[in-house]
PDB file of C-alpha atoms in Angstrom:
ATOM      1  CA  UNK A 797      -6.135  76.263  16.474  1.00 43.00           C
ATOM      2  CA  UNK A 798      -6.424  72.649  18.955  1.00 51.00           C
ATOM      3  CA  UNK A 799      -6.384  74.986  21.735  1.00 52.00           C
ATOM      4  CA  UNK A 800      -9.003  77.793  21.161  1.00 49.00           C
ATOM      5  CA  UNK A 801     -12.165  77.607  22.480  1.00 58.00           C
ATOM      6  CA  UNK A 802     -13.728  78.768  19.016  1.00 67.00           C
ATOM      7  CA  UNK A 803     -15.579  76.426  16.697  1.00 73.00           C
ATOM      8  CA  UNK A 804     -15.148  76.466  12.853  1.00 78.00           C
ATOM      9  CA  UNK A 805     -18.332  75.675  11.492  1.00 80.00           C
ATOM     10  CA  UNK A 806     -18.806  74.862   7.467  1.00 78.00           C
ATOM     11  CA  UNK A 807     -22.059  77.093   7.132  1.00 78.00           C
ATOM     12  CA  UNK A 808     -24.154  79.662   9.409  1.00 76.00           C
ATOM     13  CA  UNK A 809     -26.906  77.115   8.949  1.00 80.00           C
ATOM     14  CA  UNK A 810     -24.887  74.399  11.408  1.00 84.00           C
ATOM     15  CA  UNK A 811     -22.815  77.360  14.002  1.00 82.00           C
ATOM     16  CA  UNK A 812     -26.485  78.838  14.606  1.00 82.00           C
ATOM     17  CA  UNK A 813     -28.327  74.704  15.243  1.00 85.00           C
ATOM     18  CA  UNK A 814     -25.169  73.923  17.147  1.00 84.00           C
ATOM     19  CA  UNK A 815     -24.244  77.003  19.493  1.00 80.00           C
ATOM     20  CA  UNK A 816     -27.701  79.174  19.236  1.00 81.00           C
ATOM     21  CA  UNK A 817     -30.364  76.387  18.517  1.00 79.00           C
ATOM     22  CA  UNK A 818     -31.938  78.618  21.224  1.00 80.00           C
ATOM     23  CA  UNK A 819     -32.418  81.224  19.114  1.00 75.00           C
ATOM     24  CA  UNK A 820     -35.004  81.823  16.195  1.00 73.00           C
ATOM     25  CA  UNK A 821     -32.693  80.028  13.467  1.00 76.00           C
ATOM     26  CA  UNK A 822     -33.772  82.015  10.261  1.00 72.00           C
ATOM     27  CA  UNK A 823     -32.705  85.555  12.258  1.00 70.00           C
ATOM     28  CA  UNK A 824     -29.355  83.928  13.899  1.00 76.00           C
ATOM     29  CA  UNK A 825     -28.635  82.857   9.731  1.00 73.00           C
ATOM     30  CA  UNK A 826     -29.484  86.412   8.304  1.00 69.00           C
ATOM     31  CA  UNK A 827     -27.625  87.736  11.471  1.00 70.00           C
ATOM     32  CA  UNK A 828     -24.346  85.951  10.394  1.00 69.00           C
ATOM     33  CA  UNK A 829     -24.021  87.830   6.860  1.00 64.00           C
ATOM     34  CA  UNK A 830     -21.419  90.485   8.877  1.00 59.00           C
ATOM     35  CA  UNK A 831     -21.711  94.015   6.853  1.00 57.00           C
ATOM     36  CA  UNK A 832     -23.815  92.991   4.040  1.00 62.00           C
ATOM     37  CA  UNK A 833     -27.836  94.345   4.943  1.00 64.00           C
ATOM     38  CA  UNK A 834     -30.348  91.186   5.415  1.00 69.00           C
ATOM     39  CA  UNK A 835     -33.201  91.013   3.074  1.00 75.00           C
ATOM     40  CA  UNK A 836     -34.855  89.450   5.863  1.00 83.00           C
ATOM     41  CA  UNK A 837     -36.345  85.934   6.055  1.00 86.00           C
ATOM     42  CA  UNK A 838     -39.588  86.891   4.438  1.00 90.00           C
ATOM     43  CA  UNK A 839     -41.360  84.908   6.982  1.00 92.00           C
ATOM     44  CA  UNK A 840     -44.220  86.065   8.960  1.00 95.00           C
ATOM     45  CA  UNK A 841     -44.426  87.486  12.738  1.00 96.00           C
ATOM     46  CA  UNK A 842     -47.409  88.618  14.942  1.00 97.00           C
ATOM     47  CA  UNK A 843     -48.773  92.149  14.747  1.00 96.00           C
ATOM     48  CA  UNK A 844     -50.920  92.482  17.472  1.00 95.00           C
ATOM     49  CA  UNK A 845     -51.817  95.513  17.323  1.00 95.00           C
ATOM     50  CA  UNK A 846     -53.084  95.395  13.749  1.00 95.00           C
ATOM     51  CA  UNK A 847     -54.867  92.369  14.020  1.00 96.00           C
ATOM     52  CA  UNK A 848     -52.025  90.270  11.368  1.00 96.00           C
ATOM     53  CA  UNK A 849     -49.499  89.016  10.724  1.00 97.00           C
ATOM     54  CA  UNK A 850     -46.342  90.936   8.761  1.00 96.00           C
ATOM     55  CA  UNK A 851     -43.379  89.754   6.920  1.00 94.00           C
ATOM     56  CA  UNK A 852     -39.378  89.912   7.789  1.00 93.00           C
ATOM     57  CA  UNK A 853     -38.572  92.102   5.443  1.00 90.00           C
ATOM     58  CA  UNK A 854     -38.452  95.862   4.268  1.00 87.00           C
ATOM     59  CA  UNK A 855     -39.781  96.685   1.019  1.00 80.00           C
ATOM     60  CA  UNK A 856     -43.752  95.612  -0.310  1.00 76.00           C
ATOM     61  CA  UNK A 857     -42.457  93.958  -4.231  1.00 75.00           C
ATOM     62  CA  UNK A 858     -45.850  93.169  -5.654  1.00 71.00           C
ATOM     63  CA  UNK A 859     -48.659  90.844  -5.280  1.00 73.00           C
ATOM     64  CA  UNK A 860     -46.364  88.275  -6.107  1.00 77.00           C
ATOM     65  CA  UNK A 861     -42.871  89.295  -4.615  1.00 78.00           C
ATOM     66  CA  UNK A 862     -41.377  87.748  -1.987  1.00 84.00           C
ATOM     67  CA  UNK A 863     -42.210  90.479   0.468  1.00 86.00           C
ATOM     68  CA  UNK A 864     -46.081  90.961   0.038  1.00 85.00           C
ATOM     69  CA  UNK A 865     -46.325  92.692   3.598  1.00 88.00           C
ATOM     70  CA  UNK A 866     -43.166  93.953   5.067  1.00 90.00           C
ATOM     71  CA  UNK A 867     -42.938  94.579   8.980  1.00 91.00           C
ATOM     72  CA  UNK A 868     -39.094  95.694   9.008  1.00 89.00           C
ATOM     73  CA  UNK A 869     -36.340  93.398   9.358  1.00 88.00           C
ATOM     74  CA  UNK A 870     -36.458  91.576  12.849  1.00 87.00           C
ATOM     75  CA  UNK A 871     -33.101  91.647  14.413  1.00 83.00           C
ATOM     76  CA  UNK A 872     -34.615  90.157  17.808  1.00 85.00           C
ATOM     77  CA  UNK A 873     -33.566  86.629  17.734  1.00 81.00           C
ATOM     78  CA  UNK A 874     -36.141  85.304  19.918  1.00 86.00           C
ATOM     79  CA  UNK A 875     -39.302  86.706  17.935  1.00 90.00           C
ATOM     80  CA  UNK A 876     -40.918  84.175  16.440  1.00 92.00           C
ATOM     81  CA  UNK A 877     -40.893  83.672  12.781  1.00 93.00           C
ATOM     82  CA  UNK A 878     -42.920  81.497  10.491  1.00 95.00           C
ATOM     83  CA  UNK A 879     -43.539  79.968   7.239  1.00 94.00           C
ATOM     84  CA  UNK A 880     -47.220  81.297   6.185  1.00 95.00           C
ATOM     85  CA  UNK A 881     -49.436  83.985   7.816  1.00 96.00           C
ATOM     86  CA  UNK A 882     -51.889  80.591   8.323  1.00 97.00           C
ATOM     87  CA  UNK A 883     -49.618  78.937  10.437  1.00 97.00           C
ATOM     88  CA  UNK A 884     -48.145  82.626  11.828  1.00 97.00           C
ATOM     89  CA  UNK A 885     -52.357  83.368  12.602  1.00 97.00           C
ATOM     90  CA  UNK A 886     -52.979  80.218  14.423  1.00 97.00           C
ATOM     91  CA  UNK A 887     -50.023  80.550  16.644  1.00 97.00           C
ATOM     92  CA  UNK A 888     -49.646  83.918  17.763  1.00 97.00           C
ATOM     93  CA  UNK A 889     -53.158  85.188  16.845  1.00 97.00           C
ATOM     94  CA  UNK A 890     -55.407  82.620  17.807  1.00 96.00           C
ATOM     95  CA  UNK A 891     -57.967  85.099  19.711  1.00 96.00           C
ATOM     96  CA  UNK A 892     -59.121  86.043  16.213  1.00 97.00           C
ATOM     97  CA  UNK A 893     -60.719  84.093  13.464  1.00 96.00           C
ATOM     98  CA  UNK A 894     -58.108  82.941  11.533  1.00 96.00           C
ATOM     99  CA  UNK A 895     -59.481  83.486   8.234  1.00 97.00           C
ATOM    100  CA  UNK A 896     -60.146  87.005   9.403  1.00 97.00           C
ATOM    101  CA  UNK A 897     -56.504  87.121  10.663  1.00 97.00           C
ATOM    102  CA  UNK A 898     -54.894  85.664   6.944  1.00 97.00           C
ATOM    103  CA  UNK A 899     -57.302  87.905   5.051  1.00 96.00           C
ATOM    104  CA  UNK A 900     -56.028  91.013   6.588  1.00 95.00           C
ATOM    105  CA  UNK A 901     -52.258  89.758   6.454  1.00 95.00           C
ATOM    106  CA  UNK A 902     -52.615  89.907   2.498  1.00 92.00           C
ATOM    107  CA  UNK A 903     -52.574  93.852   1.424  1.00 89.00           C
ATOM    108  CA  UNK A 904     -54.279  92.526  -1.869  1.00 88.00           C
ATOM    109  CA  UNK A 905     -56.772  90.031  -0.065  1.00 92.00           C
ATOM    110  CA  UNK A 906     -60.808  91.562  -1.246  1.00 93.00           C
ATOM    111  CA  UNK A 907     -62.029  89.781   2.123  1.00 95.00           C
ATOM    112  CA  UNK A 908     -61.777  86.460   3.096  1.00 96.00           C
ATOM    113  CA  UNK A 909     -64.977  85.026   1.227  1.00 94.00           C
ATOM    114  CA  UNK A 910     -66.866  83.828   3.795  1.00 96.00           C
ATOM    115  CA  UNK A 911     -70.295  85.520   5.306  1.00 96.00           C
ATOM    116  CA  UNK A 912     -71.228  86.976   8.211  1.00 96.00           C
ATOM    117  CA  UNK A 913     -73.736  88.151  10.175  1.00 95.00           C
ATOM    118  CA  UNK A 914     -75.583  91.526  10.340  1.00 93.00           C
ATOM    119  CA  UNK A 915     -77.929  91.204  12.941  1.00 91.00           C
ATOM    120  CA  UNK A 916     -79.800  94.527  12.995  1.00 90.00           C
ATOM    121  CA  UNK A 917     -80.315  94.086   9.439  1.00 88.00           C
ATOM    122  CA  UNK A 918     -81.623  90.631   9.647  1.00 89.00           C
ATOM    123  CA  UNK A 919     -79.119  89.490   6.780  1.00 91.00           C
ATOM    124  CA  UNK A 920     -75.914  87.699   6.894  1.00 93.00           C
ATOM    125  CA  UNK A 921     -73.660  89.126   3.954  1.00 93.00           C
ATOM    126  CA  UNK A 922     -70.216  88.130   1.657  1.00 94.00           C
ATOM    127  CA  UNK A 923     -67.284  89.100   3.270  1.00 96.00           C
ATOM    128  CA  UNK A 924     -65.762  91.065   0.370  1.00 94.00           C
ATOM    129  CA  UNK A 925     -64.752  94.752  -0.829  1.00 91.00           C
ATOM    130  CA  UNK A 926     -67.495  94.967  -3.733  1.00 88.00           C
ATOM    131  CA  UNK A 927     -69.558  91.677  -4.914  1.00 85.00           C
ATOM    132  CA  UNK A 928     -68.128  89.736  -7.995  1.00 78.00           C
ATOM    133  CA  UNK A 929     -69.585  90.021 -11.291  1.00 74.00           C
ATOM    134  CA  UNK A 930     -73.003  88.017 -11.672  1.00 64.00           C
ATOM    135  CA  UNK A 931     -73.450  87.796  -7.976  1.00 67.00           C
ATOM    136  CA  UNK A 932     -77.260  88.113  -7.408  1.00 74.00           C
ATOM    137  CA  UNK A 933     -79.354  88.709  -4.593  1.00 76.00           C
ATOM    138  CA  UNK A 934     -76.234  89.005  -1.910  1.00 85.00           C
ATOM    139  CA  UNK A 935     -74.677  92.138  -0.379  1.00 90.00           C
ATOM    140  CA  UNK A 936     -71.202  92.786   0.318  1.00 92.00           C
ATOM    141  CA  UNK A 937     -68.722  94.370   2.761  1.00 94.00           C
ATOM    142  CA  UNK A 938     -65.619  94.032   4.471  1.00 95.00           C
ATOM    143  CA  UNK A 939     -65.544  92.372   8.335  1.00 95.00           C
ATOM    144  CA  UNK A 940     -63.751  94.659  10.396  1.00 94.00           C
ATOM    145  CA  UNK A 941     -64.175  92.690  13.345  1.00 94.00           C
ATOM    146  CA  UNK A 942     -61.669  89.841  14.228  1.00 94.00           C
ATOM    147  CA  UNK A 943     -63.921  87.726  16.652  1.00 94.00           C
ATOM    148  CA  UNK A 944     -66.965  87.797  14.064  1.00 95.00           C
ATOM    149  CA  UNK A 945     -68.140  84.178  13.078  1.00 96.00           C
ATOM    150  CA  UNK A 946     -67.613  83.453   9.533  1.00 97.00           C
ATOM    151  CA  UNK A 947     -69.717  80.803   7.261  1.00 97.00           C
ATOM    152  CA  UNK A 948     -68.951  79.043   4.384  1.00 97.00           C
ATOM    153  CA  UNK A 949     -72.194  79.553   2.823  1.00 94.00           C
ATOM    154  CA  UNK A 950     -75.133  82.005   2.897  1.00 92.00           C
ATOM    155  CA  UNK A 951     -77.356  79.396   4.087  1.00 93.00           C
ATOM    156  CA  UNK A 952     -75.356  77.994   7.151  1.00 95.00           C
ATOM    157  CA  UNK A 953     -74.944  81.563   8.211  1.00 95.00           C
ATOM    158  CA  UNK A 954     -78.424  82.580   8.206  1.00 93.00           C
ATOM    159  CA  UNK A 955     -79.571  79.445   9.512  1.00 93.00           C
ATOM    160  CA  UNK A 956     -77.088  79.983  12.478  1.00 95.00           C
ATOM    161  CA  UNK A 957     -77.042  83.474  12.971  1.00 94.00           C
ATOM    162  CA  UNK A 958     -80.201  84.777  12.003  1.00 92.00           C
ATOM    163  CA  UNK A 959     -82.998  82.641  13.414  1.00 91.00           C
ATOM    164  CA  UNK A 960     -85.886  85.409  14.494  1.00 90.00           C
ATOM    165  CA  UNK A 961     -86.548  86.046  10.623  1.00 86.00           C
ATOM    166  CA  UNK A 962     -87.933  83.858   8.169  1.00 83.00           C
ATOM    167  CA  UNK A 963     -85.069  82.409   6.042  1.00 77.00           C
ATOM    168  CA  UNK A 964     -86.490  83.140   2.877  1.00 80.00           C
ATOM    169  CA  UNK A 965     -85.503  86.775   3.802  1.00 79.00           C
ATOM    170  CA  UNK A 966     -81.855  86.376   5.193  1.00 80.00           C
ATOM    171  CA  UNK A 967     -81.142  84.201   2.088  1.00 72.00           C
ATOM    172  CA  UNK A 968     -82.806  86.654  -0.426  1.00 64.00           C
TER     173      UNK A 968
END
C-alpha cells in the first residue's frame, strides 16, 4: 500500500518505540494483543495510598509466581511501570524509607530486618513479625510507620536514637 499513510511494523515491540515511544512501552506492547486479555507486565507501579508499590497484573500466584502483588492490569499508558519494587520505591515513593516501602510491597516480607527506635521505651527493636529462632535479648515488631529511621544493627540504632539511657540498657 505506497500510498497509505499506515506503517507495517514486524513486531508491537518496534510500532510502539517508533509511533508511541511516548507512551509507557510495556502497556502500549500488552495493549497491542487485540481481543486476547493481557496478563499484564508484572512490573511494579506506585500505590500511594498504601504506602507500596503493586504489580501489573491480576491474580496473587504464590511467593514465587510472577504476580506476587497484583494491583489490576494498568491500561493507562502513561503510568509508570518498573522493573523491581526497589527501583519502583525510589522513584515514585521516595518520601518513605525505602526499605520500609520494598518490605511492605512483598505480601510475604516478615519486616524488613532492620531496627528501629522506640523512644518511650528507651529500646530500639528488630523490625520483624515475631523474632527468629535463637534470637536473644532483642524484641520484635512490625514498623508501621514509613518515615521511621531504620539501622542496620542494634548498636548503631541505639547509639543514634537512644542517647538519654545508658547503652547497656537499649542493647540488652
Amino acid at each position: 500500500i505506497p500510498d497509505s499513510i499506515e506503517k507495517v511494523f514486524d513486531s508491537p515491540e518496534t510500532c510502539c518505540a517508533a509511533a508511541f515511544g511516548f507512551m509507557n512501552q510495556a502497556r502500549c506492547v500488552q495493549n497491542s494483543f487485540a481481543g486476547e486479555k493481557s496478563p499484564g507486565s508484572h512490573r511494579y507501579r506506585a500505590d500511594e495510598s498504601n504506602d507500596r508499590c503493586v504489580q501489573d497484573c491480576d491474580a496473587i500466584d504464590g511467593p514465587n509466581g510472577p504476580c506476587r502483588i497484583p494491583g489490576g492490569i494498568v491500561t493507562n499508558p502513561f503510568v509508570a511501570l518498573y522493573e523491581t519494587a526497589v527501583e519502583c520505591c525510589t522513584a515514585k515513593l521516595g518520601y518513605l524509607n525505602k526499605d520500609y516501602c520494598v518490605s511492605n510491597s512483598d505480601p510475604w516480607s516478615l519486616g524488613t530486618g532492620k531496627y528501629y527506635a522506640k523512644p518511650f521505651n528507651g529500646i530500639c527493636v528488630l523490625d520483624r513479625e515475631s523474632c527468629p529462632v535463637l534470637t536473644v535479648g532483642v524484641q520484635c515488631e512490625r514498623n508501621e510507620n514509613g518515615s521511621t529511621q531504620l539501622y542496620d544493627s542494634l548498636e548503631a540504632c541505639c547509639e543514634n536514637e537512644i542517647t538519654w539511657v545508658d547503652r547497656s540498657w537499649c542493647v540488652r
